[in-house]
Structures are given as structure tokens and as C-alpha cells.
């Protein structure tokens, strides 16, 4: 029973960490591109497009993800990550929510929680505070276009070099 003079404690998983979506704001300098990217353990989409090229903004490759597919990214070294950019060909193929986990060693993971947002063709995901990472795990938990799913046409990563 709650009354006016009682203290209530709320424990929130990942407290102090938050993902902030922005159409055009990010922090840091562009980082070197990751060395590997897999989705549900596969390094190719449709057996042809390499996921590492799909997320590279300098190529014309693309790939579709189903909701809750696990995208794993390895930078090959520890980086100080503050933001990342996601490009979808059209807002019709955009994700509308995502979760993020980061790790320095691939065994202990920091949970950044889930963030929901309106469909956009491109946007920045800003971490509430820069984090040293080598690995990222992203799940786009909703969005996309029917049977096609969520289309990824490029990503970029920002932080302190």
C-alpha cells in the first residue's frame, strides 16, 4: 500500500545508459569502419552480399533483416563509441525500435536498453555517454515493410579517436 509519506525504490536495468535518436545530430569523429559484421551468425545476405559491405556507406550493397535478427559488429580493436548512423533506402523499410548491447571483450555485455522511434530513412543513434567498445549487438525489434523486412543500406560510426 502506497501512502504519501513512503519512499518507493525503482530499479531500472541499464540505468544511466540511454539511446537517443536524432535526425541529424551526432558526437565525435567518424571511426574506422568495423572489420566484421554478421546477422544471425551469417556474414552474407542471400549468399551474395557481404554484411560488412552492406553497412559500409561507400558501397551500393544492401540487405534485409527480419525483426529481432541479431546484427553483430566487431571493430577489430577497442574504440570509444558515442554515436552511429543508420541509412535505410526509404522510411518504408525503416526499423521503428532497436536494442543495443556493447562489449570490450565479447563476454561481458553492457545493455543499453530499447528505444522506439518514428520511421525515418536515416538517423543517428547517440549513446548518452561515450563507451569503450570492440563489439556491438543490435536487434531491430520492429519496423520494416511486410515480407521484405528492414532494409539496411549503410551505417557509420562516431566517437573519440
PDB file of C-alpha atoms in Angstrom:
ATOM      1  CA  UNK A   1       0.000   0.000   0.000  1.00  0.00           C
ATOM      2  CA  UNK A   2       1.421   3.375  -1.012  1.00  0.00           C
ATOM      3  CA  UNK A   3       0.822   6.450   1.066  1.00  0.00           C
ATOM      4  CA  UNK A   4       2.113   9.971   0.775  1.00  0.00           C
ATOM      5  CA  UNK A   5       4.992   9.506   3.226  1.00  0.00           C
ATOM      6  CA  UNK A   6       6.508   6.271   1.900  1.00  0.00           C
ATOM      7  CA  UNK A   7       9.654   6.017  -0.192  1.00  0.00           C
ATOM      8  CA  UNK A   8       9.439   3.898  -3.328  1.00  0.00           C
ATOM      9  CA  UNK A   9      12.579   2.497  -4.952  1.00  0.00           C
ATOM     10  CA  UNK A  10      12.576   1.622  -8.639  1.00  0.00           C
ATOM     11  CA  UNK A  11      15.407  -0.421 -10.112  1.00  0.00           C
ATOM     12  CA  UNK A  12      15.900   0.117 -13.825  1.00  0.00           C
ATOM     13  CA  UNK A  13      18.101  -2.212 -15.872  1.00  0.00           C
ATOM     14  CA  UNK A  14      20.885  -0.270 -17.582  1.00  0.00           C
ATOM     15  CA  UNK A  15      20.312   2.857 -15.504  1.00  0.00           C
ATOM     16  CA  UNK A  16      22.479   5.744 -16.628  1.00  0.00           C
ATOM     17  CA  UNK A  17      22.626   4.430 -20.183  1.00  0.00           C
ATOM     18  CA  UNK A  18      20.223   5.656 -22.794  1.00  0.00           C
ATOM     19  CA  UNK A  19      19.906   5.675 -26.577  1.00  0.00           C
ATOM     20  CA  UNK A  20      18.807   8.960 -28.163  1.00  0.00           C
ATOM     21  CA  UNK A  21      17.556   9.105 -31.768  1.00  0.00           C
ATOM     22  CA  UNK A  22      18.288  12.237 -33.817  1.00  0.00           C
ATOM     23  CA  UNK A  23      17.688  13.051 -37.489  1.00  0.00           C
ATOM     24  CA  UNK A  24      20.955  14.999 -37.811  1.00  0.00           C
ATOM     25  CA  UNK A  25      22.938  15.286 -34.560  1.00  0.00           C
ATOM     26  CA  UNK A  26      25.860  13.094 -33.528  1.00  0.00           C
ATOM     27  CA  UNK A  27      29.015  13.447 -31.482  1.00  0.00           C
ATOM     28  CA  UNK A  28      32.605  12.555 -32.207  1.00  0.00           C
ATOM     29  CA  UNK A  29      34.657  11.970 -35.335  1.00  0.00           C
ATOM     30  CA  UNK A  30      33.994   9.213 -37.830  1.00  0.00           C
ATOM     31  CA  UNK A  31      35.714   5.999 -36.729  1.00  0.00           C
ATOM     32  CA  UNK A  32      37.412   3.423 -38.920  1.00  0.00           C
ATOM     33  CA  UNK A  33      34.884   1.021 -40.350  1.00  0.00           C
ATOM     34  CA  UNK A  34      34.307  -2.264 -38.465  1.00  0.00           C
ATOM     35  CA  UNK A  35      36.167  -5.330 -39.677  1.00  0.00           C
ATOM     36  CA  UNK A  36      33.298  -7.818 -39.465  1.00  0.00           C
ATOM     37  CA  UNK A  37      29.512  -7.798 -39.424  1.00  0.00           C
ATOM     38  CA  UNK A  38      27.197 -10.795 -39.196  1.00  0.00           C
ATOM     39  CA  UNK A  39      23.427 -11.181 -38.956  1.00  0.00           C
ATOM     40  CA  UNK A  40      22.220 -14.259 -37.096  1.00  0.00           C
ATOM     41  CA  UNK A  41      25.746 -15.653 -37.480  1.00  0.00           C
ATOM     42  CA  UNK A  42      25.888 -15.242 -41.280  1.00  0.00           C
ATOM     43  CA  UNK A  43      28.411 -12.916 -42.914  1.00  0.00           C
ATOM     44  CA  UNK A  44      26.413 -12.691 -46.177  1.00  0.00           C
ATOM     45  CA  UNK A  45      22.882 -11.692 -47.153  1.00  0.00           C
ATOM     46  CA  UNK A  46      21.252 -14.043 -49.698  1.00  0.00           C
ATOM     47  CA  UNK A  47      24.630 -15.784 -50.016  1.00  0.00           C
ATOM     48  CA  UNK A  48      25.909 -12.893 -52.118  1.00  0.00           C
ATOM     49  CA  UNK A  49      26.159  -9.513 -50.378  1.00  0.00           C
ATOM     50  CA  UNK A  50      28.662  -9.358 -47.544  1.00  0.00           C
ATOM     51  CA  UNK A  51      27.094  -7.725 -44.463  1.00  0.00           C
ATOM     52  CA  UNK A  52      30.329  -5.770 -43.907  1.00  0.00           C
ATOM     53  CA  UNK A  53      29.733  -4.146 -47.329  1.00  0.00           C
ATOM     54  CA  UNK A  54      26.025  -3.660 -46.602  1.00  0.00           C
ATOM     55  CA  UNK A  55      26.806  -1.482 -43.593  1.00  0.00           C
ATOM     56  CA  UNK A  56      29.584   0.387 -45.431  1.00  0.00           C
ATOM     57  CA  UNK A  57      28.225   3.719 -46.762  1.00  0.00           C
ATOM     58  CA  UNK A  58      30.804   3.659 -49.593  1.00  0.00           C
ATOM     59  CA  UNK A  59      29.293   0.609 -51.316  1.00  0.00           C
ATOM     60  CA  UNK A  60      25.958   0.119 -53.061  1.00  0.00           C
ATOM     61  CA  UNK A  61      25.109  -3.163 -51.334  1.00  0.00           C
ATOM     62  CA  UNK A  62      22.000  -3.577 -49.217  1.00  0.00           C
ATOM     63  CA  UNK A  63      20.362  -6.247 -47.105  1.00  0.00           C
ATOM     64  CA  UNK A  64      17.061  -7.022 -45.445  1.00  0.00           C
ATOM     65  CA  UNK A  65      16.672  -8.081 -41.826  1.00  0.00           C
ATOM     66  CA  UNK A  66      13.665  -9.625 -40.151  1.00  0.00           C
ATOM     67  CA  UNK A  67      12.598  -8.142 -36.820  1.00  0.00           C
ATOM     68  CA  UNK A  68      14.726  -9.453 -33.942  1.00  0.00           C
ATOM     69  CA  UNK A  69      17.565 -10.646 -36.180  1.00  0.00           C
ATOM     70  CA  UNK A  70      20.858 -10.198 -34.310  1.00  0.00           C
ATOM     71  CA  UNK A  71      23.432  -7.957 -36.024  1.00  0.00           C
ATOM     72  CA  UNK A  72      26.901  -8.355 -34.519  1.00  0.00           C
ATOM     73  CA  UNK A  73      29.677  -5.900 -35.318  1.00  0.00           C
ATOM     74  CA  UNK A  74      33.392  -6.218 -34.498  1.00  0.00           C
ATOM     75  CA  UNK A  75      35.606  -3.141 -34.805  1.00  0.00           C
ATOM     76  CA  UNK A  76      38.744  -5.299 -34.558  1.00  0.00           C
ATOM     77  CA  UNK A  77      40.055  -3.113 -31.747  1.00  0.00           C
ATOM     78  CA  UNK A  78      38.699  -1.123 -28.845  1.00  0.00           C
ATOM     79  CA  UNK A  79      37.106   2.190 -29.900  1.00  0.00           C
ATOM     80  CA  UNK A  80      35.395   4.948 -27.968  1.00  0.00           C
ATOM     81  CA  UNK A  81      31.870   4.940 -29.450  1.00  0.00           C
ATOM     82  CA  UNK A  82      29.470   7.868 -28.982  1.00  0.00           C
ATOM     83  CA  UNK A  83      27.077   7.670 -31.976  1.00  0.00           C
ATOM     84  CA  UNK A  84      26.240   5.654 -35.041  1.00  0.00           C
ATOM     85  CA  UNK A  85      24.329   6.407 -38.225  1.00  0.00           C
ATOM     86  CA  UNK A  86      21.825   4.135 -39.949  1.00  0.00           C
ATOM     87  CA  UNK A  87      20.629   4.583 -43.531  1.00  0.00           C
ATOM     88  CA  UNK A  88      17.543   2.845 -44.964  1.00  0.00           C
ATOM     89  CA  UNK A  89      16.670   3.230 -48.639  1.00  0.00           C
ATOM     90  CA  UNK A  90      13.249   4.577 -47.658  1.00  0.00           C
ATOM     91  CA  UNK A  91      11.373   5.239 -44.441  1.00  0.00           C
ATOM     92  CA  UNK A  92       9.016   2.439 -45.578  1.00  0.00           C
ATOM     93  CA  UNK A  93      11.859  -0.014 -44.877  1.00  0.00           C
ATOM     94  CA  UNK A  94      12.963   1.614 -41.623  1.00  0.00           C
ATOM     95  CA  UNK A  95      13.163  -0.021 -38.239  1.00  0.00           C
ATOM     96  CA  UNK A  96      10.994   1.582 -35.555  1.00  0.00           C
ATOM     97  CA  UNK A  97      12.710   0.191 -32.464  1.00  0.00           C
ATOM     98  CA  UNK A  98      16.044  -1.339 -31.550  1.00  0.00           C
ATOM     99  CA  UNK A  99      18.109  -2.708 -28.696  1.00  0.00           C
ATOM    100  CA  UNK A 100      21.855  -2.295 -28.293  1.00  0.00           C
ATOM    101  CA  UNK A 101      24.495  -4.142 -26.324  1.00  0.00           C
ATOM    102  CA  UNK A 102      28.207  -3.319 -26.299  1.00  0.00           C
ATOM    103  CA  UNK A 103      31.278  -5.189 -25.062  1.00  0.00           C
ATOM    104  CA  UNK A 104      35.017  -4.725 -24.816  1.00  0.00           C
ATOM    105  CA  UNK A 105      35.827  -8.444 -24.587  1.00  0.00           C
ATOM    106  CA  UNK A 106      32.873 -10.265 -26.206  1.00  0.00           C
ATOM    107  CA  UNK A 107      31.833 -11.963 -22.972  1.00  0.00           C
ATOM    108  CA  UNK A 108      30.588  -9.203 -20.647  1.00  0.00           C
ATOM    109  CA  UNK A 109      27.864  -7.129 -22.333  1.00  0.00           C
ATOM    110  CA  UNK A 110      26.502  -3.690 -21.429  1.00  0.00           C
ATOM    111  CA  UNK A 111      22.759  -3.444 -22.091  1.00  0.00           C
ATOM    112  CA  UNK A 112      21.721  -0.020 -23.424  1.00  0.00           C
ATOM    113  CA  UNK A 113      18.039  -0.949 -23.425  1.00  0.00           C
ATOM    114  CA  UNK A 114      15.471  -0.438 -26.162  1.00  0.00           C
ATOM    115  CA  UNK A 115      14.475   2.743 -27.954  1.00  0.00           C
ATOM    116  CA  UNK A 116      11.413   3.305 -30.188  1.00  0.00           C
ATOM    117  CA  UNK A 117      11.159   5.957 -32.881  1.00  0.00           C
ATOM    118  CA  UNK A 118       9.188   7.055 -35.945  1.00  0.00           C
ATOM    119  CA  UNK A 119      10.047   5.617 -39.363  1.00  0.00           C
ATOM    120  CA  UNK A 120      12.923   7.540 -40.978  1.00  0.00           C
ATOM    121  CA  UNK A 121      15.146   6.891 -43.961  1.00  0.00           C
ATOM    122  CA  UNK A 122      18.228   7.884 -41.951  1.00  0.00           C
ATOM    123  CA  UNK A 123      19.038   8.769 -38.358  1.00  0.00           C
ATOM    124  CA  UNK A 124      21.747   8.877 -35.723  1.00  0.00           C
ATOM    125  CA  UNK A 125      21.693   6.794 -32.567  1.00  0.00           C
ATOM    126  CA  UNK A 126      23.509   8.649 -29.803  1.00  0.00           C
ATOM    127  CA  UNK A 127      24.756   6.967 -26.646  1.00  0.00           C
ATOM    128  CA  UNK A 128      24.065   9.026 -23.522  1.00  0.00           C
ATOM    129  CA  UNK A 129      27.794   8.776 -22.726  1.00  0.00           C
ATOM    130  CA  UNK A 130      30.706   7.566 -24.893  1.00  0.00           C
ATOM    131  CA  UNK A 131      31.636   3.940 -24.222  1.00  0.00           C
ATOM    132  CA  UNK A 132      34.770   1.927 -24.950  1.00  0.00           C
ATOM    133  CA  UNK A 133      33.669  -0.995 -27.125  1.00  0.00           C
ATOM    134  CA  UNK A 134      35.061  -3.542 -29.517  1.00  0.00           C
ATOM    135  CA  UNK A 135      31.792  -5.370 -30.181  1.00  0.00           C
ATOM    136  CA  UNK A 136      28.179  -4.240 -30.749  1.00  0.00           C
ATOM    137  CA  UNK A 137      24.984  -6.287 -30.895  1.00  0.00           C
ATOM    138  CA  UNK A 138      21.949  -4.604 -32.454  1.00  0.00           C
ATOM    139  CA  UNK A 139      18.429  -6.008 -32.714  1.00  0.00           C
ATOM    140  CA  UNK A 140      15.906  -4.051 -34.736  1.00  0.00           C
ATOM    141  CA  UNK A 141      12.818  -5.173 -32.834  1.00  0.00           C
ATOM    142  CA  UNK A 142      10.101  -3.691 -35.068  1.00  0.00           C
ATOM    143  CA  UNK A 143       9.509  -1.908 -38.347  1.00  0.00           C
ATOM    144  CA  UNK A 144      10.185  -2.723 -41.958  1.00  0.00           C
ATOM    145  CA  UNK A 145       7.914  -3.382 -44.884  1.00  0.00           C
ATOM    146  CA  UNK A 146       5.903  -6.590 -44.782  1.00  0.00           C
ATOM    147  CA  UNK A 147       7.707  -9.621 -46.161  1.00  0.00           C
ATOM    148  CA  UNK A 148      10.806  -7.595 -47.095  1.00  0.00           C
ATOM    149  CA  UNK A 149      11.579  -6.600 -43.532  1.00  0.00           C
ATOM    150  CA  UNK A 150      14.028  -3.875 -42.540  1.00  0.00           C
ATOM    151  CA  UNK A 151      16.418  -2.709 -45.247  1.00  0.00           C
ATOM    152  CA  UNK A 152      19.928  -1.601 -44.285  1.00  0.00           C
ATOM    153  CA  UNK A 153      21.802   0.471 -46.886  1.00  0.00           C
ATOM    154  CA  UNK A 154      24.648   1.820 -44.790  1.00  0.00           C
ATOM    155  CA  UNK A 155      25.980   2.685 -41.352  1.00  0.00           C
ATOM    156  CA  UNK A 156      28.708   4.936 -39.967  1.00  0.00           C
ATOM    157  CA  UNK A 157      30.256   5.047 -36.509  1.00  0.00           C
ATOM    158  CA  UNK A 158      31.442   8.055 -34.479  1.00  0.00           C
ATOM    159  CA  UNK A 159      33.478   8.567 -31.335  1.00  0.00           C
ATOM    160  CA  UNK A 160      36.731   9.806 -29.921  1.00  0.00           C
ATOM    161  CA  UNK A 161      39.819   8.526 -31.726  1.00  0.00           C
TER     162      UNK A 161
END
